[in-house]
Amino acid sequence: MSAAARAMAADSSAPDRAAAPVVPAVSVRDVAMVFSGQAAVADASFDLASGRFLTILGPSGSGKTTLLRMIAGFQRPTRGEIAINGRPVSAVPPHKRRVGMVFQKLALFPHMTAAENVAFPLKMRRFDAREIPARVARYLDLVHLGPYADRRIHELSGGQQQRVAIARALVFEPDLLLLDEPLAALDRKLREEMQLEFRRIQKELCITTINVTHDQREALVVSDEVIVMDRGRIQQMADPISAYREPANAFVASFIGVTNRIEGRLSDAQGDAVTLDTPFGPCAGRWGAPAGRSPRVGEAATGMLRAEQIRVAPSGEDRGGLDASVSAEIVDVIFEGERVVYEARLAGRPEATLRVFDHDPLGHAVQPVGATVRLGWNRRDLIVFPND
Amino acid sequence: MPLRPSRSAYPLSWRVLDALEAGARGVWPARFARGVPWLMLAPAILLVGLLAVSLFEIADASLRTLDTATFLPSEEHTLANYARAFSEPVVLAVGLRSLGGALLVTLATLILAFPYAYAMVRTPSAAWRKTLLIALFLPFFIGQVVRAYGWLILLGNQGLANEILGLAGLGPYRLLFNYWAVLFGLVQYMLPFAVLMLAPALSAIPEEVEAAAGSLGANWGRTLLHVVFPMAKPGFVGAGLVVLTLTLTDFAIPAILGGGGQDFIANAIYDQFFRTSDQGMGATLTVLLVLVGSTLVGLVFALFGAGTLSLRGRGP
Ligand SMILES: Nc1ncnc2c1ncn2[C@@H]1O[C@H](COP(=O)(O)OP(=O)(O)O)[C@@H](O)[C@H]1O
Ligand SMILES: [Mg+2]
């Protein structure tokens, strides 16, 4: 660390050194990236503690790759500052950062064998030549590729190529591992296997990792923390359970999970307990906007309700213990084995359609199309956001 | 809203092709369909056949000496021309000059073509890419002879180059009619060919691969050396082969910029056919040129593979 960087790191932590003596592994401050007038990333700020696994989740084009490329050093932020282990890195070129990256298209070297690919960063970073073969072997073993060391890249399967890319990014013991949707091209089974593999390796080496994906399931499965991005802005940073249960806004609520959107008007508000007047009638819900934006009776609002939080029961039979209960007609039934997916609609109101995931562990009942049913949920699960 | 059929669902180009197909069916009925591939190959077969026949004629002529009394080729076959070719120091000098020149020009052209092709492929600005591409094609419209004369004007004793040097109190230097002038002209002539052969090989290298090399610790110099050059090898081989064969057989540049004193093989062959009218000797030199050229190309194939000329996509 240079003297200047040390001074700067000391400076920024001076006021509350007693409270937070640990320098975050990655610190992103007010970072923006503007391409010909268009902001691909705007006002991005977050800290990531050492050894954590962060996933940046967002739809295609939301600026995930751009953010990652700035951390890796391929692009310089238009504004803001990025620090790795307390050291500002904006002026540091990629080859002088200690950051390993696995690319969307892997970017392996096709003219080299698997072992040569893994040895490449060691050679470039001037490791002791006598130490290189043993270290390459160790990292190829880590990704279970020992027997394939001398294969060329095109002689390996897609999953094996993934493993070479991971070993190559890790072998020089970087401070930080970046993953730019390297699993997107794999079939589902292999992808889920590799997700757990990333998780295992990350825990084994305890390396700070930032993973980028548009796959919400992957984000929930592998991460310690999740950042949800949309149109270049960070919408929420939270652990996976909070991101799922306590979405910060309607976008996060709809992007993670299968979520019904119910438009309506607030007819009552007591603290964060609100009542939303919907086409189904008044529904009990919970106010989800951040503190400082309190609900106003009469304002237009949107309720977000996850498909698996809705209970379905034949009409007339009442499921006790639920805060809200409405009546609807089944218009579509999809039997998926482990669950049944219903589309239920208020008769003659196509905008008032709810998707319901049901697995009836007791009755094994499947409601037929056309049946009138009662749908119920708890106040906690209908999260209401203001429309502005 | 009523569904309006989209115009692009059956584009004009398809209708044109339909008409062409209908026309073709009239001219060449379907039951002759098995003959179509042969028909399409016919021009190529004809060309190669003619070339083979004329090569045979030339080989035959090379085995007959010129009768200085009648100025007719001899009736009997003899290796006398070959014996003369190998014993005359001029032939050896011309041969070595062409060969050495071809190798030097190939090397220099590849070195100069790479940065041009790389800049053209990698520039983020479409305007720059177009400018570079147009600058590349302009010389093709001018032609080799006119360009060589252009160099005569620029590099002559009263030319622009010497005038500028004169302003600095230097010269005048004799810039033309020497070996280096010929090599210079050849490099300048070959550059666009080499760039055009290199560019596809470079654009086949994903930018991500170079970024990856950077994040793995390679600065740009080592990225070029360890990643870009090896991955662009097919392009270098293809471009090198084209430049090598074109240079080895070039006529106009050595004739004009060499001023008669820097003949390449093609100039010597021309002299034998059209000055001394010794067809036998001209044919002998031609056969030797074909042999040396094919050996060289064969050698490159054996050492480096056929590069982009193998037309096999991305092979090992
Ligand atoms: N080099 C670039 N030049 C111009 N626009 C870019 C460039 N890279 C990304 N963008 C734009 O920035 C936005 C975010 O892109 P990206 O970060 O690749 O999104 P994601 O990885 O989330 O799909 C997109 O609108 C994209 O078109
Ligand atoms: Mg991306």
XYZ file of C-alpha atoms and ligand atoms in Angstrom:
732
model
C 0.000 0.000 0.000
C 1.413 3.392 -0.915
C 1.841 6.040 1.726
C -0.876 8.129 0.136
C -3.304 5.242 0.036
C -2.549 4.381 3.636
C -3.130 7.956 4.676
C -6.389 8.018 2.785
C -7.587 4.729 4.265
C -6.660 5.951 7.736
C -8.397 9.252 7.058
C -11.705 7.812 6.034
C -11.914 5.472 9.004
C -10.510 7.912 11.557
C -13.772 9.289 12.999
C -15.244 5.925 13.948
C -12.211 3.711 14.167
C -13.406 2.215 17.421
C -16.757 1.246 15.921
C -15.573 -0.090 12.528
C -11.890 -0.881 12.452
C -12.258 -3.298 9.522
C -11.569 -1.999 6.031
C -14.127 -3.396 3.568
C -12.703 -5.656 0.865
C -14.547 -3.628 -1.752
C -15.872 -0.148 -1.339
C -17.838 1.523 -4.125
C -18.622 5.217 -3.594
C -21.076 7.185 -5.765
C -19.842 5.458 -8.890
C -21.368 6.364 -12.246
C -20.582 5.279 -15.790
C -21.929 7.345 -18.654
C -21.816 6.100 -22.262
C -22.523 8.882 -24.765
C -24.954 10.682 -22.471
C -26.639 7.506 -21.221
C -25.882 6.427 -17.639
C -25.235 2.680 -17.618
C -24.544 2.878 -13.873
C -25.588 5.765 -11.618
C -24.991 6.611 -7.948
C -23.754 3.134 -7.074
C -22.495 2.855 -3.499
C -21.891 -0.235 -1.388
C -19.350 -1.871 0.884
C -18.534 -5.554 0.882
C -16.807 -7.156 3.859
C -13.900 -9.515 3.335
C -14.774 -13.157 2.601
C -18.393 -12.464 1.651
C -20.203 -13.711 -1.446
C -22.192 -10.901 -3.075
C -24.494 -11.385 -6.054
C -25.546 -8.475 -8.231
C -28.943 -9.392 -9.631
C -30.779 -7.511 -12.330
C -32.401 -7.780 -15.739
C -30.300 -7.687 -18.894
C -28.992 -4.182 -19.597
C -29.289 -3.020 -15.988
C -25.565 -2.186 -15.757
C -24.260 -5.275 -13.932
C -21.405 -5.993 -16.332
C -20.448 -2.325 -16.452
C -20.217 -2.184 -12.653
C -18.125 -5.350 -12.588
C -15.803 -4.126 -15.353
C -15.152 -0.952 -13.393
C -14.204 -2.997 -10.324
C -11.905 -5.146 -12.489
C -10.376 -2.006 -14.009
C -11.367 -2.437 -17.671
C -13.383 0.747 -17.534
C -12.785 3.887 -15.561
C -15.820 5.296 -13.730
C -17.086 8.608 -15.073
C -17.602 9.633 -11.449
C -16.943 8.182 -8.014
C -14.249 6.044 -6.496
C -13.689 2.340 -5.994
C -11.377 1.027 -3.280
C -10.119 -2.536 -2.866
C -8.925 -3.334 0.654
C -8.973 0.375 1.394
C -6.784 1.298 -1.563
C -8.339 3.572 -4.208
C -7.877 1.826 -7.546
C -9.246 4.181 -10.192
C -5.756 4.871 -11.550
C -4.600 1.241 -11.304
C -4.691 -0.773 -14.579
C -6.240 -4.279 -14.459
C -2.934 -6.131 -14.595
C -1.770 -4.339 -11.455
C -4.951 -5.119 -9.503
C -5.194 -8.404 -7.676
C -8.600 -9.305 -9.084
C -9.525 -12.623 -10.679
C -12.391 -12.559 -13.145
C -14.434 -15.271 -14.826
C -16.001 -13.855 -17.971
C -19.435 -14.319 -19.458
C -17.908 -16.196 -22.416
C -15.064 -17.597 -20.270
C -12.340 -16.049 -22.481
C -10.029 -19.057 -22.137
C -6.923 -19.187 -24.317
C -7.671 -21.749 -27.038
C -4.020 -22.167 -28.033
C -3.087 -23.436 -24.579
C -3.878 -26.565 -22.578
C -5.935 -26.442 -19.401
C -2.761 -26.449 -17.311
C -1.154 -23.707 -19.426
C -4.258 -21.572 -19.021
C -4.013 -21.934 -15.252
C -0.259 -21.314 -15.268
C -0.639 -18.142 -17.369
C -1.426 -15.696 -14.536
C 1.411 -17.149 -12.463
C 3.863 -16.542 -15.287
C 2.489 -13.042 -15.944
C 2.704 -12.189 -12.261
C 6.269 -13.487 -12.067
C 5.764 -16.284 -9.593
C 8.788 -18.473 -8.927
C 8.988 -20.849 -11.923
C 9.812 -23.804 -9.663
C 6.638 -23.242 -7.684
C 4.284 -22.954 -10.667
C 3.674 -26.652 -11.593
C 2.734 -27.671 -8.050
C 0.432 -24.709 -7.643
C -1.265 -25.350 -11.002
C -1.808 -28.973 -9.994
C -3.271 -27.901 -6.663
C -5.818 -25.566 -8.266
C -6.725 -28.043 -11.006
C -7.420 -30.529 -8.195
C -9.520 -27.945 -6.400
C -11.858 -27.841 -9.405
C -11.581 -31.627 -9.967
C -9.738 -31.281 -13.271
C -6.490 -33.057 -12.362
C -6.778 -35.742 -15.085
C -7.526 -33.157 -17.794
C -4.500 -30.933 -17.296
C -3.013 -31.579 -20.735
C -6.232 -31.272 -22.735
C -6.706 -28.344 -25.075
C -9.660 -26.103 -24.313
C -11.755 -27.361 -27.225
C -11.262 -30.918 -26.006
C -13.127 -30.121 -22.773
C -16.880 -30.067 -22.110
C -18.697 -26.849 -21.225
C -18.647 -27.630 -17.504
C -14.955 -28.513 -17.594
C -14.168 -25.258 -19.386
C -15.992 -23.430 -16.578
C -13.726 -25.131 -14.086
C -10.589 -24.141 -15.995
C -11.796 -20.532 -15.998
C -12.390 -20.654 -12.234
C -8.995 -22.219 -11.513
C -7.291 -19.636 -13.733
C -8.989 -16.760 -11.915
C -8.115 -18.144 -8.471
C -4.634 -19.577 -8.875
C -2.762 -16.339 -8.152
C -4.721 -15.848 -4.923
C -6.427 -12.576 -5.857
C -7.983 -10.290 -3.259
C -11.265 -10.479 -5.077
C -13.064 -12.877 -7.434
C -15.489 -11.476 -10.027
C -17.959 -13.688 -11.885
C -19.822 -12.192 -14.873
C -22.689 -14.610 -15.537
C -20.323 -17.449 -16.404
C -23.132 -19.962 -15.889
C -25.714 -18.322 -18.154
C -24.907 -20.532 -21.157
C -25.075 -23.865 -19.313
C -28.096 -26.139 -19.205
C -30.072 -26.056 -15.994
C -28.715 -29.175 -14.331
C -25.086 -28.245 -14.952
C -25.781 -24.666 -13.929
C -27.198 -25.713 -10.567
C -24.253 -28.050 -10.036
C -21.778 -25.267 -10.816
C -23.606 -22.826 -8.512
C -22.987 -25.153 -5.598
C -19.424 -25.636 -6.830
C -18.817 -21.853 -6.756
C -20.264 -21.810 -3.264
C -18.009 -24.677 -2.101
C -14.837 -23.150 -3.548
C -15.675 -19.712 -2.211
C -16.151 -21.109 1.302
C -13.045 -23.277 1.023
C -10.774 -20.387 0.009
C -12.762 -17.764 1.918
C -12.318 -15.360 -0.991
C -14.375 -12.202 -1.364
C -16.579 -12.766 -4.423
C -18.870 -10.626 -6.542
C -21.130 -12.633 -8.818
C -23.375 -11.161 -11.497
C -26.519 -12.881 -12.695
C -30.025 -12.329 -13.975
C -31.082 -15.647 -12.414
C -32.894 -14.866 -9.152
C -32.692 -18.445 -7.962
C -28.901 -18.424 -8.317
C -28.734 -15.165 -6.350
C -30.727 -16.649 -3.486
C -28.893 -19.982 -3.469
C -25.253 -18.927 -3.540
C -25.008 -15.517 -1.901
C -24.375 -14.017 1.520
C -25.645 -10.730 0.161
C -27.682 -9.632 -2.832
C -27.743 -6.336 -4.698
C -30.722 -5.834 -6.989
C -30.110 -3.447 -9.882
C -32.478 -1.883 -12.353
C -31.705 0.643 -15.093
C -28.252 1.372 -13.713
C -29.348 1.960 -10.124
C -28.960 -0.171 -7.034
C -32.484 -0.868 -5.778
C -31.600 -2.803 -2.650
C -28.696 -4.475 -0.904
C -29.640 -7.144 1.614
C -29.099 -10.753 2.589
C -31.100 -13.179 0.418
C -33.858 -13.785 2.968
C -34.431 -10.068 3.571
C -34.318 -9.304 -0.144
C -37.052 -11.886 -0.610
C -39.163 -11.168 2.457
C -38.588 -7.418 2.801
C -38.263 -6.028 -0.732
C -37.396 -2.331 -0.737
C -39.715 -1.463 -3.608
C -42.135 -2.879 -6.143
C -39.353 -3.623 -8.645
C -37.441 -5.809 -6.211
C -40.659 -7.512 -5.134
C -41.559 -8.358 -8.729
C -38.052 -9.292 -9.903
C -37.438 -11.908 -7.209
C -40.017 -14.639 -7.021
C -43.363 -14.976 -8.800
C -45.314 -12.006 -7.563
C -48.869 -10.831 -8.179
C -49.406 -7.123 -8.613
C -52.716 -5.771 -7.307
C -53.573 -2.143 -8.052
C -55.819 -0.263 -5.674
C -56.382 2.651 -3.324
C -55.608 2.907 0.395
C -58.824 2.987 2.430
C -57.221 2.702 5.841
C -53.774 3.030 7.436
C -52.820 2.280 11.057
C -49.036 2.441 11.400
C -47.803 0.062 8.719
C -51.047 -1.939 8.688
C -52.965 -0.733 5.654
C -56.117 -1.707 3.834
C -55.996 -1.661 0.047
C -59.268 -1.319 -1.855
C -58.878 -3.676 -4.819
C -61.180 -5.153 -7.449
C -61.409 -8.158 -5.088
C -62.626 -5.902 -2.312
C -60.718 -4.465 0.657
C -57.552 -6.427 1.386
C -55.352 -6.332 4.482
C -51.730 -5.512 3.724
C -48.481 -4.174 5.104
C -46.936 -0.822 4.142
C -43.583 -1.498 2.444
C -42.187 1.942 1.633
C -39.069 3.108 3.479
C -39.426 4.989 6.760
C -40.368 8.598 6.144
C -42.857 7.776 3.397
C -45.952 7.084 5.446
C -49.198 5.903 3.843
C -51.910 8.444 3.023
C -55.517 7.287 3.038
C -56.976 7.663 -0.453
C -53.703 7.451 -2.407
C -53.214 5.003 -5.290
C -50.958 2.097 -4.326
C -49.819 -1.321 -5.521
C -49.926 -4.502 -3.495
C -47.316 -7.198 -4.178
C -48.282 -10.727 -3.229
C -46.168 -13.835 -3.854
C -47.858 -16.775 -5.518
C -46.807 -19.251 -2.827
C -48.240 -17.116 -0.010
C -51.805 -17.526 -1.253
C -53.882 -20.402 0.083
C -56.639 -21.808 -2.073
C -59.779 -23.487 -0.683
C -63.087 -24.563 -2.209
C -65.706 -21.836 -1.979
C -67.721 -21.981 1.225
C -64.929 -23.710 3.106
C -63.130 -21.054 5.137
C -59.452 -21.335 5.943
C -59.087 -19.919 9.430
C -56.188 -17.769 10.587
C -55.767 -15.768 7.366
C -56.077 -11.964 7.429
C -57.540 -11.580 3.927
C -59.959 -13.728 1.984
C -61.387 -13.098 -1.518
C -63.445 -15.052 -3.978
C -62.286 -15.856 -7.547
C -62.780 -18.285 -10.406
C -60.135 -20.747 -11.607
C -59.329 -20.046 -15.288
C -56.225 -22.221 -15.761
C -54.607 -25.148 -13.963
C -51.041 -26.342 -14.565
C -49.979 -29.493 -12.759
C -46.204 -29.320 -12.211
C -45.784 -32.366 -9.996
C -44.473 -30.835 -6.797
C -47.075 -28.091 -6.981
C -50.178 -26.947 -8.825
C -50.213 -23.531 -10.471
C -53.624 -21.849 -10.670
C -54.689 -18.751 -12.481
C -57.642 -17.343 -10.595
C -59.662 -14.394 -11.832
C -62.428 -12.195 -10.643
C -65.241 -12.946 -13.103
C -65.184 -10.451 -15.986
C -62.118 -8.580 -14.643
C -59.033 -9.739 -16.602
C -56.820 -7.212 -14.778
C -57.743 -8.885 -11.494
C -55.914 -12.181 -12.029
C -53.882 -13.942 -9.361
C -51.334 -16.694 -9.825
C -51.324 -19.187 -6.984
C -48.809 -21.941 -6.153
C -50.486 -24.669 -4.191
C -49.218 -27.964 -2.875
C -51.945 -29.501 -0.852
C -50.015 -31.909 1.410
C -53.156 -33.262 3.065
C -55.916 -33.441 0.503
C -54.007 -33.812 -2.841
C -56.892 -31.767 -4.210
C -56.727 -30.122 -7.640
C -59.384 -27.515 -8.335
C -60.961 -27.789 -11.797
C -61.144 -24.937 -14.290
C -64.322 -22.937 -13.700
C -64.515 -23.714 -9.984
C -65.166 -20.781 -7.694
C -62.642 -20.759 -4.855
C -61.639 -18.689 -1.872
C -58.138 -17.256 -1.838
C -56.573 -16.187 1.438
C -53.339 -14.685 2.688
C -51.820 -12.985 5.694
C -51.515 -9.230 6.049
C -47.718 -9.675 6.335
C -47.512 -11.059 2.785
C -49.410 -8.385 0.838
C -46.751 -5.683 0.726
C -48.147 -2.347 -0.392
C -45.981 0.266 -2.141
C -46.948 3.814 -3.093
C -47.309 4.407 -6.842
C -45.007 7.456 -6.949
C -56.898 -3.944 -34.963
C -56.993 -5.715 -38.350
C -53.796 -7.601 -39.082
C -51.981 -5.933 -41.976
C -49.629 -8.345 -43.779
C -46.056 -7.202 -43.364
C -44.159 -6.344 -46.526
C -40.948 -7.813 -45.152
C -42.584 -11.224 -44.665
C -41.906 -11.898 -48.364
C -39.147 -9.477 -49.383
C -38.473 -8.345 -52.944
C -35.177 -10.227 -53.052
C -37.078 -13.516 -52.625
C -39.314 -12.672 -55.595
C -36.223 -11.961 -57.714
C -34.751 -15.314 -56.663
C -38.076 -17.021 -57.475
C -37.941 -15.595 -60.991
C -34.331 -16.700 -61.395
C -35.194 -20.218 -60.212
C -38.091 -20.415 -62.659
C -35.774 -19.265 -65.444
C -33.149 -21.799 -64.475
C -35.756 -24.596 -64.527
C -36.600 -23.653 -68.111
C -32.981 -23.698 -69.257
C -31.859 -26.691 -67.243
C -34.679 -29.173 -66.552
C -34.840 -30.904 -63.183
C -33.786 -34.323 -64.477
C -30.334 -32.949 -65.292
C -30.017 -31.875 -61.647
C -27.144 -34.282 -61.002
C -25.078 -32.377 -63.522
C -25.483 -29.001 -61.830
C -22.487 -29.240 -59.469
C -20.250 -30.234 -62.389
C -21.599 -27.412 -64.489
C -20.735 -24.946 -61.751
C -17.254 -26.413 -61.350
C -16.631 -26.378 -65.104
C -14.986 -22.933 -65.329
C -12.594 -23.781 -62.518
C -11.734 -27.145 -64.076
C -11.179 -25.430 -67.415
C -8.872 -22.827 -65.863
C -6.790 -25.332 -63.921
C -6.685 -27.575 -67.000
C -5.395 -24.770 -69.205
C -2.783 -23.930 -66.601
C -1.659 -27.566 -66.454
C -1.450 -27.758 -70.234
C 0.601 -24.572 -70.509
C 2.873 -25.699 -67.677
C 3.450 -28.895 -69.623
C 4.242 -26.847 -72.754
C 6.674 -24.722 -70.774
C 8.357 -27.778 -69.268
C 8.721 -29.151 -72.773
C 10.166 -25.875 -74.101
C 12.655 -25.738 -71.239
C 14.188 -28.943 -72.550
C 15.044 -27.437 -75.964
C 17.992 -25.098 -76.561
C 17.943 -22.142 -78.937
C 19.754 -22.747 -82.211
C 21.611 -19.435 -82.649
C 21.908 -19.990 -86.408
C 18.184 -20.452 -87.194
C 16.706 -18.891 -84.019
C 14.539 -21.981 -83.684
C 14.326 -24.323 -80.698
C 16.197 -27.576 -81.121
C 14.374 -30.767 -82.043
C 15.930 -32.998 -79.410
C 15.413 -32.783 -75.645
C 18.389 -31.772 -73.522
C 19.112 -30.490 -70.011
C 21.519 -27.910 -71.409
C 19.318 -24.968 -70.378
C 19.276 -26.156 -66.759
C 23.040 -26.637 -66.818
C 23.407 -23.069 -68.102
C 20.990 -21.668 -65.528
C 22.944 -23.225 -62.689
C 26.320 -22.183 -64.007
C 25.537 -18.567 -64.884
C 26.226 -16.225 -61.950
C 23.571 -13.752 -63.194
C 20.787 -16.289 -62.779
C 21.942 -17.123 -59.281
C 22.171 -13.421 -58.409
C 18.662 -12.718 -59.720
C 17.306 -15.798 -57.956
C 18.831 -14.895 -54.608
C 17.753 -11.279 -54.984
C 14.140 -12.322 -55.612
C 14.122 -14.879 -52.810
C 15.832 -12.632 -50.275
C 13.622 -9.746 -51.350
C 10.483 -11.839 -51.008
C 11.432 -12.927 -47.478
C 12.387 -9.404 -46.374
C 9.272 -7.871 -47.904
C 7.066 -10.514 -46.273
C 8.599 -9.871 -42.866
C 8.402 -6.078 -43.168
C 4.851 -6.185 -44.540
C 3.591 -8.414 -41.716
C 5.202 -6.162 -39.108
C 3.621 -3.059 -40.632
C 0.265 -4.683 -41.401
C -0.377 -5.914 -37.860
C -0.812 -2.538 -36.123
C -2.958 -1.303 -39.010
C -5.218 -4.352 -38.954
C -5.362 -4.323 -35.161
C -6.348 -0.659 -35.033
C -8.952 -1.229 -37.751
C -10.520 -4.192 -35.937
C -10.355 -2.816 -32.394
C -11.167 0.880 -32.741
C -14.441 1.647 -30.936
C -15.201 4.400 -33.458
C -17.065 3.323 -36.586
C -15.860 6.440 -38.422
C -12.224 5.524 -37.814
C -12.812 1.959 -38.929
C -14.350 3.170 -42.200
C -11.544 5.663 -42.795
C -8.909 2.986 -42.299
C -10.761 0.594 -44.573
C -11.147 3.147 -47.363
C -7.496 4.156 -47.085
C -6.711 0.484 -47.500
C -8.733 0.093 -50.698
C -7.693 3.355 -52.379
C -4.359 1.988 -53.681
C -6.224 -0.890 -55.359
C -7.927 1.629 -57.654
C -4.632 3.135 -58.706
C -2.824 0.067 -59.956
C 0.725 -1.105 -59.590
C 2.374 0.639 -62.541
C 0.863 4.060 -61.870
C 1.843 3.754 -58.246
C 5.413 2.875 -59.133
C 5.569 5.952 -61.375
C 4.229 7.968 -58.469
C 7.211 6.848 -56.442
C 9.512 7.879 -59.304
C 8.094 11.379 -59.047
C 8.274 11.530 -55.275
C 11.661 9.930 -54.798
C 13.520 11.159 -57.914
C 16.542 13.434 -57.710
C 14.293 16.469 -58.174
C 11.403 14.812 -56.304
C 9.503 15.968 -53.260
C 11.557 13.889 -50.843
C 14.856 15.368 -51.978
C 13.382 18.869 -51.995
C 12.375 18.529 -48.364
C 15.790 17.112 -47.500
C 17.300 20.025 -49.438
C 15.439 22.489 -47.226
C 17.231 20.910 -44.278
C 20.506 21.333 -46.167
C 20.825 17.620 -46.948
C 21.194 15.655 -50.152
C 20.241 15.263 -52.829
C 20.329 11.532 -52.264
C 19.875 8.860 -54.895
C 16.733 7.250 -53.488
C 15.691 5.296 -56.569
C 17.018 2.460 -58.714
C 18.482 0.419 -55.901
C 17.481 -2.708 -54.014
C 15.950 -0.800 -51.098
C 13.758 1.260 -53.414
C 12.399 -1.979 -54.899
C 11.771 -3.484 -51.465
C 10.139 -0.258 -50.294
C 7.819 -0.219 -53.315
C 6.955 -3.878 -52.839
C 6.144 -3.454 -49.134
C 3.947 -0.502 -49.941
C 2.200 -2.522 -52.641
C 1.706 -5.628 -50.461
C 0.497 -3.861 -47.305
C -3.233 -3.805 -48.181
C -3.206 -7.511 -49.095
C -1.618 -8.376 -45.770
C -4.014 -6.172 -43.790
C -7.022 -7.713 -45.532
C -5.768 -11.216 -44.748
C -4.945 -10.357 -41.119
C -8.097 -8.455 -40.173
C -10.505 -11.438 -40.120
C -8.077 -13.449 -37.987
C -7.843 -10.570 -35.510
C -11.570 -9.939 -35.364
C -12.009 -13.641 -34.560
C -10.196 -13.001 -31.257
C -12.847 -11.884 -28.734
C -12.047 -8.654 -26.936
C -12.879 -10.457 -23.693
C -9.847 -12.685 -24.198
C -7.551 -9.673 -24.203
C -9.334 -8.234 -21.172
C -8.879 -11.593 -19.456
C -5.146 -11.546 -20.142
C -5.040 -8.103 -18.543
C -6.853 -9.166 -15.389
C -4.555 -12.190 -15.156
C -1.557 -9.869 -14.949
C -0.373 -9.302 -18.510
C 0.394 -5.747 -19.636
C -0.414 -4.943 -23.265
C 2.972 -6.018 -24.591
C 2.756 -9.442 -23.002
C -0.901 -9.729 -24.009
C 0.168 -9.260 -27.641
C 3.057 -11.671 -27.337
C 1.370 -14.455 -25.378
C -2.229 -14.196 -26.539
C -2.884 -12.098 -29.638
C 0.029 -13.245 -31.815
C -0.474 -16.973 -31.173
C -4.226 -16.674 -31.689
C -3.726 -14.651 -34.891
C -1.271 -17.195 -36.302
C -3.624 -18.382 -39.070
C -3.893 -14.788 -40.267
C -0.135 -14.297 -40.240
C 0.400 -17.536 -42.186
C -2.268 -16.664 -44.752
C -1.045 -13.101 -45.190
C 2.593 -14.249 -45.305
C 1.874 -16.809 -48.034
C 0.028 -14.315 -50.196
C 2.711 -11.644 -49.826
C 5.545 -14.121 -50.339
C 4.189 -15.570 -53.581
C 3.091 -12.203 -54.983
C 6.499 -10.661 -54.225
C 8.507 -13.582 -55.532
C 6.775 -13.314 -58.899
C 6.408 -9.525 -59.088
C 7.408 -7.787 -62.297
C 6.433 -4.119 -62.389
C 8.005 -2.793 -59.191
C 11.495 -4.268 -59.730
C 11.335 -3.139 -63.375
C 10.330 0.462 -62.626
C 11.849 1.217 -59.222
C 14.912 -0.958 -59.888
C 15.650 0.863 -63.127
C 16.834 -2.298 -64.880
C 19.603 -2.998 -62.400
C 17.531 -4.800 -59.794
C 15.788 -7.519 -61.807
C 13.682 -10.172 -60.076
C 13.057 -13.580 -61.666
C 9.970 -12.397 -63.507
C 12.014 -9.644 -65.183
C 14.674 -12.156 -66.214
C 12.000 -14.453 -67.650
C 10.496 -11.535 -69.563
C 13.918 -10.689 -71.007
C 14.479 -14.249 -72.162
C 11.086 -14.464 -73.872
C 10.859 -10.999 -75.384
C 14.404 -9.583 -75.624
C 16.752 -12.455 -76.436
C 13.860 -14.559 -77.698
C 15.377 -17.583 -75.992
C 12.153 -19.396 -75.212
C 13.995 -22.429 -73.873
C 15.890 -20.422 -71.296
C 12.779 -18.429 -70.340
C 10.870 -21.652 -69.855
C 13.696 -23.076 -67.747
C 13.639 -20.066 -65.436
C 9.854 -20.323 -65.206
C 10.040 -23.983 -64.193
C 12.673 -23.146 -61.589
C 10.507 -20.319 -60.220
C 7.481 -22.619 -59.958
C 9.603 -25.233 -58.184
C 11.160 -22.784 -55.706
C 7.810 -21.102 -55.049
C 5.951 -24.372 -54.435
C 8.755 -25.662 -52.207
C 8.568 -22.505 -50.138
C 4.792 -22.676 -49.824
C 5.022 -26.386 -49.021
C 7.575 -25.614 -46.326
C 5.287 -23.008 -44.743
C 2.365 -25.455 -44.880
C 4.473 -28.120 -43.187
C 5.782 -25.795 -40.484
C 2.779 -23.593 -39.688
C -0.225 -25.133 -41.432
C -2.190 -23.387 -44.139
C -3.539 -20.677 -41.826
C -6.659 -18.940 -43.043
C -6.006 -20.434 -46.498
C -6.985 -23.882 -45.211
C -10.615 -22.636 -45.148
C -11.305 -24.991 -42.288
C -12.611 -22.588 -39.672
C -10.991 -22.871 -36.294
C -9.009 -26.063 -36.313
C -6.392 -27.189 -33.826
N -18.975 0.007 -24.142
C -20.230 0.482 -24.150
N -20.586 1.519 -24.931
C -21.842 2.010 -24.930
N -22.845 1.526 -24.177
C -22.577 0.483 -23.374
C -21.263 -0.102 -23.323
N -21.288 -1.126 -22.427
C -22.556 -1.170 -21.960
N -23.336 -0.218 -22.519
C -24.754 0.028 -22.215
O -24.889 0.114 -20.830
C -26.064 -0.547 -20.391
C -25.713 -1.591 -19.353
O -25.015 -2.652 -19.969
P -24.416 -3.870 -19.164
O -23.607 -3.352 -18.034
O -23.729 -4.749 -20.130
O -25.737 -4.564 -18.603
P -25.939 -6.043 -18.025
O -24.597 -6.669 -17.825
O -26.682 -5.832 -16.758
O -26.763 -6.781 -19.023
C -26.725 -1.116 -21.622
O -27.746 -0.248 -22.003
C -25.622 -1.136 -22.652
O -26.146 -0.932 -23.928
Mg -23.811 -8.509 -18.710
